[in-house]
PDB file of C-alpha atoms in Angstrom:
ATOM      1  CA  MET Q   1      38.104  10.105 -29.847  1.00  0.00           C
ATOM      2  CA  ILE Q   2      40.259   8.423 -26.417  1.00  0.00           C
ATOM      3  CA  TYR Q   3      37.811  10.224 -24.636  1.00  0.00           C
ATOM      4  CA  SER Q   4      34.537   9.023 -25.628  1.00  0.00           C
ATOM      5  CA  ILE Q   5      35.837   5.416 -25.538  1.00  0.00           C
ATOM      6  CA  ILE Q   6      36.662   6.298 -21.942  1.00  0.00           C
ATOM      7  CA  LEU Q   7      33.127   7.886 -21.565  1.00  0.00           C
ATOM      8  CA  LEU Q   8      31.572   5.154 -23.283  1.00  0.00           C
ATOM      9  CA  LEU Q   9      33.061   2.557 -21.210  1.00  0.00           C
ATOM     10  CA  GLY Q  10      32.714   4.381 -18.253  1.00  0.00           C
ATOM     11  CA  ILE Q  11      28.742   4.545 -18.946  1.00  0.00           C
ATOM     12  CA  ILE Q  12      28.331   0.841 -19.649  1.00  0.00           C
ATOM     13  CA  LEU Q  13      30.194   0.040 -16.421  1.00  0.00           C
ATOM     14  CA  GLY Q  14      28.048   2.574 -14.065  1.00  0.00           C
ATOM     15  CA  LEU Q  15      24.709   0.964 -15.224  1.00  0.00           C
ATOM     16  CA  LEU Q  16      26.366  -2.728 -14.426  1.00  0.00           C
ATOM     17  CA  ILE Q  17      27.378  -1.732 -10.994  1.00  0.00           C
ATOM     18  CA  PHE Q  18      23.901   0.066 -10.964  1.00  0.00           C
ATOM     19  CA  LEU Q  19      21.798  -3.179 -11.837  1.00  0.00           C
ATOM     20  CA  ALA Q  20      24.014  -5.380  -9.877  1.00  0.00           C
ATOM     21  CA  LEU Q  21      23.171  -3.631  -6.666  1.00  0.00           C
ATOM     22  CA  TYR Q  22      19.803  -3.219  -7.549  1.00  0.00           C
ATOM     23  CA  ARG Q  23      19.316  -7.117  -7.959  1.00  0.00           C
ATOM     24  CA  LEU Q  24      21.023  -7.562  -4.820  1.00  0.00           C
ATOM     25  CA  ILE Q  25      18.413  -5.268  -2.626  1.00  0.00           C
ATOM     26  CA  PHE Q  26      15.133  -6.108  -3.968  1.00  0.00           C
ATOM     27  CA  ASP Q  27      16.097  -9.770  -5.169  1.00  0.00           C
ATOM     28  CA  ARG Q  28      17.419 -11.397  -1.583  1.00  0.00           C
ATOM     29  CA  ASN Q  29      15.025 -14.178  -1.830  1.00  0.00           C
ATOM     30  CA  PRO Q  30      14.079 -14.484  -5.190  1.00  0.00           C
ATOM     31  CA  LYS Q  31      12.761 -18.363  -4.353  1.00  0.00           C
ATOM     32  CA  PHE Q  32      10.359 -17.708  -1.752  1.00  0.00           C
ATOM     33  CA  ILE Q  33       8.662 -20.305  -0.967  1.00  0.00           C
ATOM     34  CA  PRO Q  34       4.956 -19.756   0.777  1.00  0.00           C
ATOM     35  CA  ASP Q  35       3.591 -21.459   3.195  1.00  0.00           C
ATOM     36  CA  PHE Q  36       0.619 -22.436   1.080  1.00  0.00           C
ATOM     37  CA  ASN Q  37      -0.547 -24.328  -1.410  1.00  0.00           C
ATOM     38  CA  GLU Q  38      -0.790 -21.690  -3.924  1.00  0.00           C
ATOM     39  CA  SER Q  39      -2.178 -23.511  -6.357  1.00  0.00           C
ATOM     40  CA  ASP Q  40      -5.022 -24.189  -3.865  1.00  0.00           C
ATOM     41  CA  ALA Q  41      -5.536 -20.804  -2.967  1.00  0.00           C
ATOM     42  CA  GLU Q  42      -5.241 -19.344  -6.776  1.00  0.00           C
ATOM     43  CA  GLY Q  43      -8.138 -22.355  -7.580  1.00  0.00           C
ATOM     44  CA  PHE Q  44     -10.111 -20.965  -4.087  1.00  0.00           C
ATOM     45  CA  LEU Q  45     -10.384 -17.134  -5.591  1.00  0.00           C
ATOM     46  CA  GLN Q  46     -10.953 -18.321  -8.778  1.00  0.00           C
ATOM     47  CA  LYS Q  47     -14.272 -20.375  -8.196  1.00  0.00           C
ATOM     48  CA  ASN Q  48     -15.285 -17.001  -6.487  1.00  0.00           C
ATOM     49  CA  GLY Q  49     -15.194 -15.046  -9.251  1.00  0.00           C
ATOM     50  CA  PHE Q  50     -11.432 -13.645  -9.352  1.00  0.00           C
ATOM     51  CA  SER Q  51      -9.672 -13.433 -12.227  1.00  0.00           C
ATOM     52  CA  ILE Q  52      -5.524 -13.788 -10.913  1.00  0.00           C
ATOM     53  CA  LEU Q  53      -3.209 -11.097 -12.493  1.00  0.00           C
ATOM     54  CA  SER Q  54      -0.069 -11.452 -10.552  1.00  0.00           C
ATOM     55  CA  ARG Q  55       1.751 -13.643  -7.788  1.00  0.00           C
ATOM     56  CA  GLN Q  56       3.603 -13.500  -5.127  1.00  0.00           C
ATOM     57  CA  LYS Q  57       3.127  -9.154  -5.962  1.00  0.00           C
ATOM     58  CA  SER Q  58       5.807  -6.641  -4.148  1.00  0.00           C
ATOM     59  CA  ALA Q  59       6.518  -3.006  -3.748  1.00  0.00           C
ATOM     60  CA  PRO Q  60       9.311  -1.042  -2.366  1.00  0.00           C
ATOM     61  CA  LEU Q  61       9.441   0.342   1.145  1.00  0.00           C
ATOM     62  CA  VAL Q  62      11.930   2.794   1.840  1.00  0.00           C
ATOM     63  CA  VAL Q  63      12.702   3.088   5.870  1.00  0.00           C
ATOM     64  CA  ILE Q  64      14.133   6.241   7.859  1.00  0.00           C
ATOM     65  CA  ILE Q  65      15.559   5.421  11.029  1.00  0.00           C
ATOM     66  CA  ASP Q  66      17.658   8.401  12.338  1.00  0.00           C
ATOM     67  CA  GLY Q  67      18.598   9.678   8.720  1.00  0.00           C
ATOM     68  CA  LYS Q  68      19.346   7.124   6.895  1.00  0.00           C
ATOM     69  CA  THR Q  69      17.979   5.194   4.326  1.00  0.00           C
ATOM     70  CA  HIS Q  70      16.576   1.696   4.484  1.00  0.00           C
ATOM     71  CA  LEU Q  71      15.369  -0.344   1.043  1.00  0.00           C
ATOM     72  CA  GLY Q  72      12.925  -3.246   1.570  1.00  0.00           C
ATOM     73  CA  LYS Q  73      10.212  -4.107  -0.056  1.00  0.00           C
ATOM     74  CA  ILE Q  74       6.131  -5.385   1.108  1.00  0.00           C
ATOM     75  CA  SER Q  75       5.215  -8.761  -0.512  1.00  0.00           C
ATOM     76  CA  ALA Q  76       1.476  -9.361  -1.509  1.00  0.00           C
ATOM     77  CA  ASP Q  77       0.367 -13.400  -2.232  1.00  0.00           C
ATOM     78  CA  PHE Q  78      -1.455 -12.176  -5.008  1.00  0.00           C
ATOM     79  CA  GLU Q  79      -3.195  -9.623  -6.680  1.00  0.00           C
ATOM     80  CA  ALA Q  80      -6.966 -10.078  -7.917  1.00  0.00           C
ATOM     81  CA  GLU Q  81      -9.738  -8.825  -9.875  1.00  0.00           C
ATOM     82  CA  LYS Q  82     -13.604  -9.043  -9.388  1.00  0.00           C
ATOM     83  CA  LEU Q  83     -15.899  -6.384 -11.047  1.00  0.00           C
ATOM     84  CA  ASN Q  84     -13.105  -4.798 -12.499  1.00  0.00           C
ATOM     85  CA  LYS Q  85     -12.341  -4.221  -8.424  1.00  0.00           C
ATOM     86  CA  LYS Q  86      -8.915  -4.951  -7.624  1.00  0.00           C
ATOM     87  CA  TYR Q  87      -7.257  -6.860  -5.098  1.00  0.00           C
ATOM     88  CA  ILE Q  88      -4.595  -7.258  -2.450  1.00  0.00           C
ATOM     89  CA  VAL Q  89      -5.005 -10.922  -1.558  1.00  0.00           C
ATOM     90  CA  LYS Q  90      -3.261 -12.351   1.676  1.00  0.00           C
ATOM     91  CA  VAL Q  91      -2.817 -15.778   2.025  1.00  0.00           C
ATOM     92  CA  VAL Q  92      -3.222 -17.872   5.865  1.00  0.00           C
ATOM     93  CA  SER Q  93      -3.019 -20.998   6.216  1.00  0.00           C
ATOM     94  CA  GLN Q  94      -3.400 -21.430  10.554  1.00  0.00           C
ATOM     95  CA  ALA Q  95      -6.952 -22.396  11.848  1.00  0.00           C
ATOM     96  CA  ASP Q  96      -8.257 -18.969  13.798  1.00  0.00           C
ATOM     97  CA  VAL Q  97      -6.290 -16.009  12.726  1.00  0.00           C
ATOM     98  CA  ASP Q  98      -7.058 -12.751  14.691  1.00  0.00           C
ATOM     99  CA  VAL Q  99      -7.288 -10.137  12.883  1.00  0.00           C
ATOM    100  CA  MET Q 100      -7.395  -7.421  15.470  1.00  0.00           C
ATOM    101  CA  ASP Q 101      -3.801  -8.947  16.273  1.00  0.00           C
ATOM    102  CA  PRO Q 102      -1.771  -6.100  16.353  1.00  0.00           C
ATOM    103  CA  ILE Q 103       1.072  -8.124  14.009  1.00  0.00           C
ATOM    104  CA  SER Q 104      -1.315  -8.850  11.820  1.00  0.00           C
ATOM    105  CA  TYR Q 105      -3.640  -5.332  11.983  1.00  0.00           C
ATOM    106  CA  ARG Q 106       0.079  -3.647  11.278  1.00  0.00           C
ATOM    107  CA  LYS Q 107       0.924  -6.091   8.224  1.00  0.00           C
ATOM    108  CA  PHE Q 108      -2.525  -5.229   6.309  1.00  0.00           C
ATOM    109  CA  ILE Q 109      -2.078  -1.264   7.126  1.00  0.00           C
ATOM    110  CA  GLU Q 110       1.237  -1.796   5.474  1.00  0.00           C
ATOM    111  CA  LEU Q 111      -0.051  -3.535   2.308  1.00  0.00           C
ATOM    112  CA  LYS Q 112      -2.993  -1.264   2.550  1.00  0.00           C
ATOM    113  CA  LYS Q 113      -0.599   1.568   2.616  1.00  0.00           C
ATOM    114  CA  ALA Q 114       2.065   0.062  -0.422  1.00  0.00           C
ATOM    115  CA  TYR Q 115      -1.801  -0.425  -2.157  1.00  0.00           C
ATOM    116  CA  PRO Q 116      -3.683   2.348  -2.085  1.00  0.00           C
ATOM    117  CA  LEU Q 117      -6.349   1.245  -4.557  1.00  0.00           C
ATOM    118  CA  HIS Q 118      -6.240  -1.792  -4.157  1.00  0.00           C
ATOM    119  CA  ALA Q 119      -8.445  -3.187  -1.689  1.00  0.00           C
ATOM    120  CA  LEU Q 120      -7.266  -6.261   1.026  1.00  0.00           C
ATOM    121  CA  LEU Q 121      -8.804  -9.542   1.552  1.00  0.00           C
ATOM    122  CA  LEU Q 122      -7.474 -12.032   3.857  1.00  0.00           C
ATOM    123  CA  LEU Q 123      -8.155 -16.092   2.571  1.00  0.00           C
ATOM    124  CA  GLY Q 124      -8.233 -18.275   5.078  1.00  0.00           C
ATOM    125  CA  LEU Q 125      -7.217 -21.255   3.244  1.00  0.00           C
ATOM    126  CA  ASN Q 126      -8.148 -23.858   6.083  1.00  0.00           C
ATOM    127  CA  ARG Q 127     -11.177 -22.772   6.334  1.00  0.00           C
ATOM    128  CA  ARG Q 128     -12.102 -21.384   3.355  1.00  0.00           C
ATOM    129  CA  GLU Q 129     -13.095 -18.028   3.575  1.00  0.00           C
ATOM    130  CA  LEU Q 130     -12.523 -14.356   2.211  1.00  0.00           C
ATOM    131  CA  HIS Q 131     -12.433 -11.467   4.453  1.00  0.00           C
ATOM    132  CA  GLU Q 132     -12.205  -8.330   2.963  1.00  0.00           C
ATOM    133  CA  ILE Q 133     -10.020  -5.858   4.917  1.00  0.00           C
ATOM    134  CA  ASP Q 134     -10.506  -1.997   5.080  1.00  0.00           C
ATOM    135  CA  PHE Q 135      -9.907   0.674   7.276  1.00  0.00           C
ATOM    136  CA  GLU Q 136     -10.881   3.952   9.169  1.00  0.00           C
ATOM    137  CA  PHE Q 137      -9.258   6.406  11.172  1.00  0.00           C
ATOM    138  CA  PRO Q 138     -11.273   8.378  13.648  1.00  0.00           C
ATOM    139  CA  LYS Q 139     -10.004  12.236  13.262  1.00  0.00           C
ATOM    140  CA  PRO Q 140      -8.735  13.845  16.417  1.00  0.00           C
ATOM    141  CA  GLU Q 141     -10.626  15.822  18.754  1.00  0.00           C
ATOM    142  CA  LYS Q 142      -8.260  18.849  17.601  1.00  0.00           C
ATOM    143  CA  GLU Q 143      -9.063  18.651  13.821  1.00  0.00           C
ATOM    144  CA  THR Q 144     -12.523  18.521  14.157  1.00  0.00           C
ATOM    145  CA  PHE Q 145     -12.287  21.656  17.126  1.00  0.00           C
ATOM    146  CA  PHE Q 146     -10.015  23.491  14.470  1.00  0.00           C
ATOM    147  CA  THR Q 147     -12.543  22.456  11.614  1.00  0.00           C
ATOM    148  CA  ILE Q 148     -15.656  24.119  13.266  1.00  0.00           C
ATOM    149  CA  LEU Q 149     -13.182  27.107  14.321  1.00  0.00           C
ATOM    150  CA  VAL Q 150     -12.090  27.428  10.409  1.00  0.00           C
ATOM    151  CA  VAL Q 151     -15.936  27.342   9.683  1.00  0.00           C
ATOM    152  CA  LEU Q 152     -17.189  29.886  12.236  1.00  0.00           C
ATOM    153  CA  SER Q 153     -14.732  32.003  11.452  1.00  0.00           C
ATOM    154  CA  ILE Q 154     -15.810  32.373   7.370  1.00  0.00           C
ATOM    155  CA  ILE Q 155     -19.165  32.755   8.178  1.00  0.00           C
ATOM    156  CA  LEU Q 156     -18.283  36.232  10.346  1.00  0.00           C
ATOM    157  CA  ALA Q 157     -15.762  36.997   8.000  1.00  0.00           C
ATOM    158  CA  VAL Q 158     -18.605  36.522   5.037  1.00  0.00           C
ATOM    159  CA  GLY Q 159     -20.641  38.813   7.032  1.00  0.00           C
ATOM    160  CA  ALA Q 160     -18.677  41.113   8.466  1.00  0.00           C
ATOM    161  CA  ILE Q 161     -18.212  42.097   4.269  1.00  0.00           C
ATOM    162  CA  ILE Q 162     -22.738  41.894   3.945  1.00  0.00           C
ATOM    163  CA  ALA Q 163     -22.551  44.840   6.733  1.00  0.00           C
ATOM    164  CA  LEU Q 164     -19.631  46.391   5.263  1.00  0.00           C
ATOM    165  CA  MET Q 165     -21.661  46.854   2.254  1.00  0.00           C
ATOM    166  CA  ALA Q 166     -24.835  47.347   3.917  1.00  0.00           C
ATOM    167  CA  GLN Q 167     -23.294  50.177   5.496  1.00  0.00           C
ATOM    168  CA  LEU Q 168     -21.205  51.642   2.134  1.00  0.00           C
ATOM    169  CA  LYS Q 169     -24.835  50.773   0.919  1.00  0.00           C
ATOM    170  CA  LEU Q 170     -23.306  49.565  -2.001  1.00  0.00           C
ATOM    171  CA  PHE Q 171     -25.807  45.899  -1.211  1.00  0.00           C
TER     172      PHE Q 171
END
């Protein structure tokens, strides 16, 4: 009987410690204040036919440096939907945002990796512009060479099997 009570108290204590650590790690900045007018951005998206699914959507991020795990999160301003297609929306309030700036496109690559089933939208709030962003990485030359080599090997193997079958009069 006493062991059951100790076990139950241990489970409850373990759950409370886990909950406290989870909140400490993932809710580091729960009172996030955006650097843009959220209602303006939301109104602009709705005016363009988007429905807002969530605000300040975040996804967990695990970074491993020298074998040590670091936890963090990637945040997007909105999750929206239009014509059954889901979008992750990043809102910028600067007058000009250079999408090809390494810091900017790295942020978009992170968002694309965190939300692979969503398309990315950049909302320039000052100019009232929406841009869909996607990435395509060219294949390395070695990979193309290897693919051609494999295809040629398969063709040669099939040809050799047909020639062998013809010599054995099975074909």
